[in-house]
PDB file of C-alpha atoms in Angstrom:
ATOM      1  CA  MET A  59       8.765   7.855   9.226  1.00 66.00           C
ATOM      2  CA  LEU A  60       5.410   9.504   9.760  1.00 73.00           C
ATOM      3  CA  PHE A  61       3.419   6.392  10.614  1.00 71.00           C
ATOM      4  CA  GLY A  62       6.332   4.862  12.537  1.00 72.00           C
ATOM      5  CA  HIS A  63       6.496   7.837  14.870  1.00 76.00           C
ATOM      6  CA  ILE A  64       2.733   7.809  15.367  1.00 77.00           C
ATOM      7  CA  GLY A  65       2.808   4.034  15.907  1.00 74.00           C
ATOM      8  CA  ASP A  66       5.432   4.340  18.617  1.00 77.00           C
ATOM      9  CA  ARG A  67       3.321   6.950  20.338  1.00 83.00           C
ATOM     10  CA  PHE A  68      -0.232   5.602  20.009  1.00 82.00           C
ATOM     11  CA  GLY A  69       0.203   1.913  19.164  1.00 78.00           C
ATOM     12  CA  ARG A  70       0.413  -0.154  15.990  1.00 77.00           C
ATOM     13  CA  LYS A  71      -3.240  -1.085  15.580  1.00 82.00           C
ATOM     14  CA  PRO A  72      -4.627   2.481  15.462  1.00 83.00           C
ATOM     15  CA  VAL A  73      -1.960   3.430  12.940  1.00 82.00           C
ATOM     16  CA  LEU A  74      -2.735   0.416  10.774  1.00 83.00           C
ATOM     17  CA  ILE A  75      -6.427   1.299  10.867  1.00 86.00           C
ATOM     18  CA  ALA A  76      -5.637   4.917   9.978  1.00 85.00           C
ATOM     19  CA  SER A  77      -3.433   3.921   7.038  1.00 86.00           C
ATOM     20  CA  VAL A  78      -6.046   1.510   5.660  1.00 87.00           C
ATOM     21  CA  MET A  79      -8.735   4.169   6.063  1.00 90.00           C
ATOM     22  CA  THR A  80      -6.542   6.722   4.279  1.00 89.00           C
ATOM     23  CA  MET A  81      -6.107   4.341   1.364  1.00 89.00           C
ATOM     24  CA  GLY A  82      -9.830   3.618   1.212  1.00 92.00           C
ATOM     25  CA  LEU A  83     -10.845   7.262   1.454  1.00 94.00           C
ATOM     26  CA  GLY A  84      -8.303   8.121  -1.224  1.00 93.00           C
ATOM     27  CA  SER A  85      -9.859   5.550  -3.535  1.00 94.00           C
ATOM     28  CA  VAL A  86     -13.326   6.979  -2.899  1.00 96.00           C
ATOM     29  CA  ALA A  87     -12.007  10.502  -3.498  1.00 95.00           C
ATOM     30  CA  ILE A  88     -10.484   9.445  -6.827  1.00 95.00           C
ATOM     31  CA  ALA A  89     -13.764   7.833  -7.861  1.00 95.00           C
ATOM     32  CA  ALA A  90     -15.664  11.021  -6.997  1.00 95.00           C
ATOM     33  CA  LEU A  91     -13.096  13.392  -8.503  1.00 95.00           C
ATOM     34  CA  PRO A  92     -14.489  15.630 -11.228  1.00 94.00           C
ATOM     35  CA  THR A  93     -12.926  15.350 -14.671  1.00 92.00           C
ATOM     36  CA  TYR A  94     -10.517  17.734 -16.346  1.00 93.00           C
ATOM     37  CA  ASP A  95     -13.356  18.982 -18.521  1.00 93.00           C
ATOM     38  CA  GLN A  96     -15.338  19.929 -15.435  1.00 94.00           C
ATOM     39  CA  ILE A  97     -12.748  21.697 -13.256  1.00 95.00           C
ATOM     40  CA  GLY A  98      -9.633  21.966 -15.414  1.00 94.00           C
ATOM     41  CA  ILE A  99      -6.116  21.619 -14.050  1.00 95.00           C
ATOM     42  CA  THR A 100      -7.500  21.432 -10.510  1.00 95.00           C
ATOM     43  CA  ALA A 101      -8.566  17.846 -11.256  1.00 95.00           C
ATOM     44  CA  ALA A 102      -4.996  16.842 -12.080  1.00 95.00           C
ATOM     45  CA  VAL A 103      -3.598  18.614  -9.018  1.00 96.00           C
ATOM     46  CA  LEU A 104      -6.163  16.948  -6.740  1.00 96.00           C
ATOM     47  CA  LEU A 105      -5.422  13.559  -8.278  1.00 96.00           C
ATOM     48  CA  VAL A 106      -1.698  13.961  -7.618  1.00 96.00           C
ATOM     49  CA  LEU A 107      -2.331  15.062  -4.020  1.00 96.00           C
ATOM     50  CA  ILE A 108      -4.640  12.109  -3.383  1.00 95.00           C
ATOM     51  CA  ARG A 109      -2.090   9.685  -4.869  1.00 94.00           C
ATOM     52  CA  ILE A 110       0.643  11.175  -2.651  1.00 93.00           C
ATOM     53  CA  ALA A 111      -1.583  10.588   0.389  1.00 90.00           C
ATOM     54  CA  GLN A 112      -2.164   7.015  -0.786  1.00 91.00           C
ATOM     55  CA  GLY A 113       1.577   6.479  -1.232  1.00 88.00           C
ATOM     56  CA  ILE A 114       2.231   7.630   2.310  1.00 86.00           C
ATOM     57  CA  SER A 115      -0.592   5.361   3.435  1.00 87.00           C
ATOM     58  CA  VAL A 116       0.914   2.312   1.711  1.00 84.00           C
ATOM     59  CA  ALA A 117       4.242   2.960   3.393  1.00 81.00           C
ATOM     60  CA  GLY A 118       2.439   3.110   6.728  1.00 78.00           C
ATOM     61  CA  GLU A 119       0.485  -0.063   6.006  1.00 80.00           C
ATOM     62  CA  TYR A 120       3.486  -2.106   4.927  1.00 79.00           C
ATOM     63  CA  THR A 121       5.822  -1.137   7.736  1.00 79.00           C
ATOM     64  CA  THR A 122       3.223  -1.028  10.504  1.00 81.00           C
ATOM     65  CA  SER A 123       1.696  -4.379   9.577  1.00 80.00           C
ATOM     66  CA  GLY A 124       5.151  -5.936   9.422  1.00 82.00           C
ATOM     67  CA  VAL A 125       6.111  -4.656  12.846  1.00 82.00           C
ATOM     68  CA  LEU A 126       2.733  -5.657  14.286  1.00 82.00           C
ATOM     69  CA  ILE A 127       3.011  -9.188  12.910  1.00 85.00           C
ATOM     70  CA  VAL A 128       6.550  -9.640  14.227  1.00 88.00           C
ATOM     71  CA  GLU A 129       5.625  -8.240  17.641  1.00 86.00           C
ATOM     72  CA  GLN A 130       2.678 -10.638  17.925  1.00 87.00           C
ATOM     73  CA  ALA A 131       4.666 -13.709  16.838  1.00 89.00           C
ATOM     74  CA  PRO A 132       6.119 -16.100  19.413  1.00 91.00           C
ATOM     75  CA  ALA A 133       9.643 -15.095  20.418  1.00 90.00           C
ATOM     76  CA  ASP A 134      11.238 -18.163  18.822  1.00 92.00           C
ATOM     77  CA  ARG A 135       9.425 -17.612  15.471  1.00 90.00           C
ATOM     78  CA  ARG A 136       9.803 -13.837  14.962  1.00 89.00           C
ATOM     79  CA  ALA A 137      12.544 -13.974  12.349  1.00 90.00           C
ATOM     80  CA  LEU A 138      10.693 -16.567  10.282  1.00 90.00           C
ATOM     81  CA  THR A 139       7.420 -14.663  10.611  1.00 88.00           C
ATOM     82  CA  GLY A 140       9.067 -11.398   9.589  1.00 87.00           C
ATOM     83  CA  SER A 141      10.755 -12.974   6.590  1.00 89.00           C
ATOM     84  CA  TRP A 142       7.384 -14.049   5.151  1.00 88.00           C
ATOM     85  CA  ILE A 143       6.398 -10.393   4.799  1.00 85.00           C
ATOM     86  CA  ALA A 144       9.267  -9.646   2.418  1.00 85.00           C
ATOM     87  CA  PHE A 145       8.878 -13.011   0.696  1.00 90.00           C
ATOM     88  CA  ALA A 146       5.195 -12.390  -0.045  1.00 89.00           C
ATOM     89  CA  MET A 147       5.868  -8.869  -1.314  1.00 86.00           C
ATOM     90  CA  MET A 148       8.607 -10.029  -3.675  1.00 92.00           C
ATOM     91  CA  TRP A 149       6.497 -12.881  -5.034  1.00 94.00           C
ATOM     92  CA  GLY A 150       3.634 -10.457  -5.543  1.00 93.00           C
ATOM     93  CA  CYS A 151       5.951  -8.300  -7.668  1.00 94.00           C
ATOM     94  CA  VAL A 152       7.206 -11.313  -9.634  1.00 97.00           C
ATOM     95  CA  LEU A 153       3.674 -12.549 -10.313  1.00 96.00           C
ATOM     96  CA  GLY A 154       2.593  -9.048 -11.340  1.00 96.00           C
ATOM     97  CA  VAL A 155       5.451  -8.819 -13.851  1.00 97.00           C
ATOM     98  CA  CYS A 156       4.618 -12.280 -15.214  1.00 97.00           C
ATOM     99  CA  ARG A 157       0.979 -11.264 -15.647  1.00 97.00           C
ATOM    100  CA  ALA A 158       1.926  -7.980 -17.342  1.00 96.00           C
ATOM    101  CA  ASN A 159       4.288  -9.850 -19.668  1.00 95.00           C
ATOM    102  CA  ALA A 160       1.598 -12.391 -20.570  1.00 95.00           C
ATOM    103  CA  ASP A 161      -0.910  -9.609 -21.248  1.00 95.00           C
ATOM    104  CA  GLN A 162       1.604  -7.730 -23.381  1.00 94.00           C
ATOM    105  CA  GLN A 163       2.360 -10.791 -25.480  1.00 92.00           C
ATOM    106  CA  ARG A 164      -1.337 -11.554 -25.887  1.00 92.00           C
ATOM    107  CA  PHE A 165      -2.129  -8.011 -27.061  1.00 89.00           C
ATOM    108  CA  ASP A 166       0.882  -7.857 -29.406  1.00 88.00           C
ATOM    109  CA  ARG A 167      -0.571 -10.619 -31.577  1.00 78.00           C
TER     110      ARG A 167
END
């Protein structure tokens, strides 16, 4: 809802850039985050807040990129183009589960 509203107001491309930047900055912030031994419970709280920001960012990336792709597609190919977004996401999940299952079986030996 947040990125959709901003996208309607300022355009899809700036929102997509902002969501990708938020994800990247969140990753840098996690890498630079002090440990629990250094700052105590504040480290855990900061980690949760950064991950929440990244979650919001992913929602903005997924929906905004999907809308942008469909809007840029030729009028007679929009449905097919839009369906590839969901297809790719689902196959990514399936492949991730297959990889996790293979790793689990390998480590159980």
